mmCIF file of C-alpha atoms in Angstrom:
data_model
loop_
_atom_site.group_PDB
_atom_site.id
_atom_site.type_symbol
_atom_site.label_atom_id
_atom_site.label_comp_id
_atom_site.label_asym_id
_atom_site.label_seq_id
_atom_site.Cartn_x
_atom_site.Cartn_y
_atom_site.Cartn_z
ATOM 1 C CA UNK A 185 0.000 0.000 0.000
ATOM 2 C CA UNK A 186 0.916 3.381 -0.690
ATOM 3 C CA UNK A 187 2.031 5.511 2.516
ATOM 4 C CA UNK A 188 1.922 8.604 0.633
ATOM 5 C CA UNK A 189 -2.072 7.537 0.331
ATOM 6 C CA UNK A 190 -2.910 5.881 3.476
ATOM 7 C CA UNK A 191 -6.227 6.527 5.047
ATOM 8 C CA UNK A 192 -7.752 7.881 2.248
ATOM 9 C CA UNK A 193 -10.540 7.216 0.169
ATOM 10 C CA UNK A 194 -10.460 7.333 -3.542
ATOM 11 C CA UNK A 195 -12.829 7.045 -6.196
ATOM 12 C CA UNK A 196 -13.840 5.182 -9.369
ATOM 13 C CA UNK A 197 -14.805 6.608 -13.105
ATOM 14 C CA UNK A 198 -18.051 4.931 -12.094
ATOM 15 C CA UNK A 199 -18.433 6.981 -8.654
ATOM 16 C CA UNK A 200 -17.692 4.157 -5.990
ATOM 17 C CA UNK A 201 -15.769 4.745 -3.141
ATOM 18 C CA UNK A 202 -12.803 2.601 -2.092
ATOM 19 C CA UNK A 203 -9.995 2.622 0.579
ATOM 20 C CA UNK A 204 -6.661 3.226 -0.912
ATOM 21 C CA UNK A 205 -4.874 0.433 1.399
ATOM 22 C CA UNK A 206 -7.356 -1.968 -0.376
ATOM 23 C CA UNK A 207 -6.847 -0.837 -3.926
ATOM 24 C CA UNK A 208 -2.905 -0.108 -4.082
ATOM 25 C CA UNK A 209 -1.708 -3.197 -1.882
ATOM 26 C CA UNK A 210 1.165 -4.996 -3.477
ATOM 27 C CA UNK A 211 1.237 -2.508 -6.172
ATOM 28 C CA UNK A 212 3.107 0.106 -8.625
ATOM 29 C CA UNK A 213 1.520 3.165 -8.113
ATOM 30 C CA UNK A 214 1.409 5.917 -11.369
ATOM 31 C CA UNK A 215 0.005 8.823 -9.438
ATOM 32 C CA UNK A 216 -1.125 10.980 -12.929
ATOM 33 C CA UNK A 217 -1.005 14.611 -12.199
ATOM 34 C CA UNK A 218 -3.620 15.812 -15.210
ATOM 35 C CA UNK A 219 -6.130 18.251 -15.962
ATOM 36 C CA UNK A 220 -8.974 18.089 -19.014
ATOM 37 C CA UNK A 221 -8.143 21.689 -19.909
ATOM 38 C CA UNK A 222 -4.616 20.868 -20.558
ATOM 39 C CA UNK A 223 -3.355 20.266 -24.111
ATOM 40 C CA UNK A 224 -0.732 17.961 -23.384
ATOM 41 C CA UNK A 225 -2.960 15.932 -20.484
ATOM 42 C CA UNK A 226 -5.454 15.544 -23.643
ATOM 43 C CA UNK A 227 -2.788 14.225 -25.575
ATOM 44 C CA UNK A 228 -0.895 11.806 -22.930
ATOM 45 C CA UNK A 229 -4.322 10.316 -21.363
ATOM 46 C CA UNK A 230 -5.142 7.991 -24.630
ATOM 47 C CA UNK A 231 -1.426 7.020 -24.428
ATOM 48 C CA UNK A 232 -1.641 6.116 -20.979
ATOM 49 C CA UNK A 233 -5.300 4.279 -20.926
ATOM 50 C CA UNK A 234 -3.894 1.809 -23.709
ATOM 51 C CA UNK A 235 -0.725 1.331 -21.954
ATOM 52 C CA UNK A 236 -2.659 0.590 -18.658
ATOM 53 C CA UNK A 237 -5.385 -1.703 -20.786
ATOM 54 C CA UNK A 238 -2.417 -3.560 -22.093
ATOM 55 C CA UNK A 239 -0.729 -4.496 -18.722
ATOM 56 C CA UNK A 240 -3.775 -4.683 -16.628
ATOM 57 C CA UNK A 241 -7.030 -5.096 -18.297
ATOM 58 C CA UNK A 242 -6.646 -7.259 -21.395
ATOM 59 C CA UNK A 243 -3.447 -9.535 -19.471
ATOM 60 C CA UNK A 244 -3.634 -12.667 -17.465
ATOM 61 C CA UNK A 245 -2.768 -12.184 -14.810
ATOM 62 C CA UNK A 246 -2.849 -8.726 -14.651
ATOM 63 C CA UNK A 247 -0.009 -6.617 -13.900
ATOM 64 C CA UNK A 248 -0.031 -4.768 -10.601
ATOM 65 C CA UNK A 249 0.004 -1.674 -11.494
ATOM 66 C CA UNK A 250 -2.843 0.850 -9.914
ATOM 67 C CA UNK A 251 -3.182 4.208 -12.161
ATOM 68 C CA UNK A 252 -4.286 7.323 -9.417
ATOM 69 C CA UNK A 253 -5.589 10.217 -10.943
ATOM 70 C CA UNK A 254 -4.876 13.361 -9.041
ATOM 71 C CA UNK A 255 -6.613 16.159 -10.930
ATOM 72 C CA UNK A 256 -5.395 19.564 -11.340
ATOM 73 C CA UNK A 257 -8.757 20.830 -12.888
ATOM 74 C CA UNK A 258 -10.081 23.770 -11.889
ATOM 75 C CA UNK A 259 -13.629 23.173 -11.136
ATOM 76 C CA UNK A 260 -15.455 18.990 -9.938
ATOM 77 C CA UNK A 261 -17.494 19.165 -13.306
ATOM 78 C CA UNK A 262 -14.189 19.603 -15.489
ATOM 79 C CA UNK A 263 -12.957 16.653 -13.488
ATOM 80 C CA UNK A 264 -16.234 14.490 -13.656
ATOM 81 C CA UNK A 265 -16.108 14.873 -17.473
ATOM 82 C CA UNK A 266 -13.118 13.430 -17.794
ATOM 83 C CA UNK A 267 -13.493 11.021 -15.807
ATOM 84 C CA UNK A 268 -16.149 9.386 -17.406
ATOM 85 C CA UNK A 269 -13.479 8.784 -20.489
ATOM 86 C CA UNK A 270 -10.781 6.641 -18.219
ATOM 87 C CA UNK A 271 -10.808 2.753 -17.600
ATOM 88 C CA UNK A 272 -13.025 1.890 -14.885
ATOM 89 C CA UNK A 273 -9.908 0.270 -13.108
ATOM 90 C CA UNK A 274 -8.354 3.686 -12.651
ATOM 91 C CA UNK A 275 -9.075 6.034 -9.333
ATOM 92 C CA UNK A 276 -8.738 9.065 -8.268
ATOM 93 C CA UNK A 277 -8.303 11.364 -5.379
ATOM 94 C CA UNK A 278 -11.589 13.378 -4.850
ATOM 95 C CA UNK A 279 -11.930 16.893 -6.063
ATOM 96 C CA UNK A 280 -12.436 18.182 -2.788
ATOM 97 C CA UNK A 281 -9.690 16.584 -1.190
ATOM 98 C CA UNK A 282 -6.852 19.291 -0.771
ATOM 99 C CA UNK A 283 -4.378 16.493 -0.407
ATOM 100 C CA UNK A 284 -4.200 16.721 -4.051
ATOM 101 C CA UNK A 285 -2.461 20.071 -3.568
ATOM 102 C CA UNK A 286 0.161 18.417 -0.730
ATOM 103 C CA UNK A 287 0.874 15.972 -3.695
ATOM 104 C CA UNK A 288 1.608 17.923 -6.020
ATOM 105 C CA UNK A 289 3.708 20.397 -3.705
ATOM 106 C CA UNK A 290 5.423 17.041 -2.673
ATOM 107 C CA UNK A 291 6.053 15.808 -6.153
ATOM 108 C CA UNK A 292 7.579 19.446 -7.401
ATOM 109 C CA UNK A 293 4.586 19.322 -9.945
ATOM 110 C CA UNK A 294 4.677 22.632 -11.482
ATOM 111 C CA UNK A 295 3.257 21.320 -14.859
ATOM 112 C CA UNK A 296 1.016 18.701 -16.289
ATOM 113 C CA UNK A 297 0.552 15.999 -17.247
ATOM 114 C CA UNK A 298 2.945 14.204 -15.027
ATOM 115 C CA UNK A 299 3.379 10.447 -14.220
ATOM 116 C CA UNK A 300 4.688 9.634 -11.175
ATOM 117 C CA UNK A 301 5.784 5.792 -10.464
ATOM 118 C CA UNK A 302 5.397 5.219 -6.623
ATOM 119 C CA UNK A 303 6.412 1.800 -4.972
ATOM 120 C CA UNK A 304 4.245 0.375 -2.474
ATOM 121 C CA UNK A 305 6.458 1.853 0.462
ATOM 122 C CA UNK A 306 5.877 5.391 -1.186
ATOM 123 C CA UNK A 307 9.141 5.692 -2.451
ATOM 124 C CA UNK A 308 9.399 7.472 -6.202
ATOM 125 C CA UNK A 309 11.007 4.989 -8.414
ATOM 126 C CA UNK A 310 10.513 7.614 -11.105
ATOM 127 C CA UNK A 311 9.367 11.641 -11.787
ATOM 128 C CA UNK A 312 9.777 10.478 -15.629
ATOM 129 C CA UNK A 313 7.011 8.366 -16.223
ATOM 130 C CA UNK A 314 4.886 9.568 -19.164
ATOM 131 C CA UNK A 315 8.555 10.018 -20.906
ATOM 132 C CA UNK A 316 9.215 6.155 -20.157
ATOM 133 C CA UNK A 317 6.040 5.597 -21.329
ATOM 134 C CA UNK A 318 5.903 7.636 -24.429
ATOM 135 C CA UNK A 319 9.688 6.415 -25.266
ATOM 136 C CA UNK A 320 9.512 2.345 -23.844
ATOM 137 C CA UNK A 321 6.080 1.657 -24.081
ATOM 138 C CA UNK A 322 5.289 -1.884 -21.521
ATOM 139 C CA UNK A 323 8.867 -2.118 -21.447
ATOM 140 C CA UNK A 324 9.098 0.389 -18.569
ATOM 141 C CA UNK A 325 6.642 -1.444 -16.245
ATOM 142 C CA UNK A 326 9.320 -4.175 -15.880
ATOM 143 C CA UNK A 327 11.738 -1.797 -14.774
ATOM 144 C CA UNK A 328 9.012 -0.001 -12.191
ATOM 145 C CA UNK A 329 8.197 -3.873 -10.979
ATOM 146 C CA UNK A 330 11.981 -4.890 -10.382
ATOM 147 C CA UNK A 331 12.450 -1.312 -8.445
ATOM 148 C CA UNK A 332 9.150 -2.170 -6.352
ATOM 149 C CA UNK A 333 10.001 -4.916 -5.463
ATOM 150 C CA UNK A 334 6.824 -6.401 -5.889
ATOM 151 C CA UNK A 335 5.281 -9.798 -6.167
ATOM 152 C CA UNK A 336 5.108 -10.032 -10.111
ATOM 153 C CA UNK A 337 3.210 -13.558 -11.848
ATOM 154 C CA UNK A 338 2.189 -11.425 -15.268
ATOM 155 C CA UNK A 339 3.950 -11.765 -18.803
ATOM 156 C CA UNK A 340 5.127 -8.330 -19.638
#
């Protein structure tokens, strides 16, 4: 489980609630720092749902990687719209929550979108996700899995 997340609740595409400790355990986290008024977030967010249907929803097993979508949007109903567009697997820290503005003081997010590769302790394995992505494609998860340390039983 994600430290950085502990205690808090997060929520689905679909509008459920669920407990991050539940959600993230034994995981690679990708906390996504993205807004739907940004350019570039529009751009990177297709990229990113096919490389997260790839590893986790069209693979068996699939990989354990959690996506967490912290939204820099400036108003709920700019993030509600686009969340209706991202894989019902992905979550998200609620609008309201002002913990999205600790992470992204934390993080040194001065720009979006960013991908952030958390393992489960908390610890950033990398700031240069959506560049490993864009550049590596599913080759990068390996490398995020070896640094996590995490139980892996998936072809990648």
């Amino acid at each position: 489980m994600v430290d950085v997340l502990a205690g808090r609740r997060l929520v689905t595409p679909g509008g459920a609630w669920v407990e991050a400790e539940a959600a993230l355990q034994n995981k690679v986290v990708a906390l996504y720092f993205a807004a739907a008024g940004c350019a570039p977030s529009r751009d990177f967010t297709p990229l990113l749902c096919d490389f997260h249907a790839e590893l986790v929803e069209r693979a068996l097993p699939p990989a354990p990687l959690a996506v967490v979508w912290v939204s820099a949007d400036r108003s709920a109903r700019d993030m509600e719209d686009l969340m209706r567009q991202l894989p019902r697997a992905w979550l998200a820290l609620p609008f309201q929550d002002p913990y999205r503005h600790e992470l992204r003081t934390r993080y040194h997010i001065t720009a979006t979108p960013k991908l952030v590769i958390l393992k489960p302790s908390g610890e950033v394995i990398t700031h240069q996700g959506r560049k490993q992505v864009r550049e590596r494609g599913r080759a990068c998860f390996q490398s995020w899995v070896e640094a996590a340390d995490v139980f892996q039983n998936f072809p990648v």
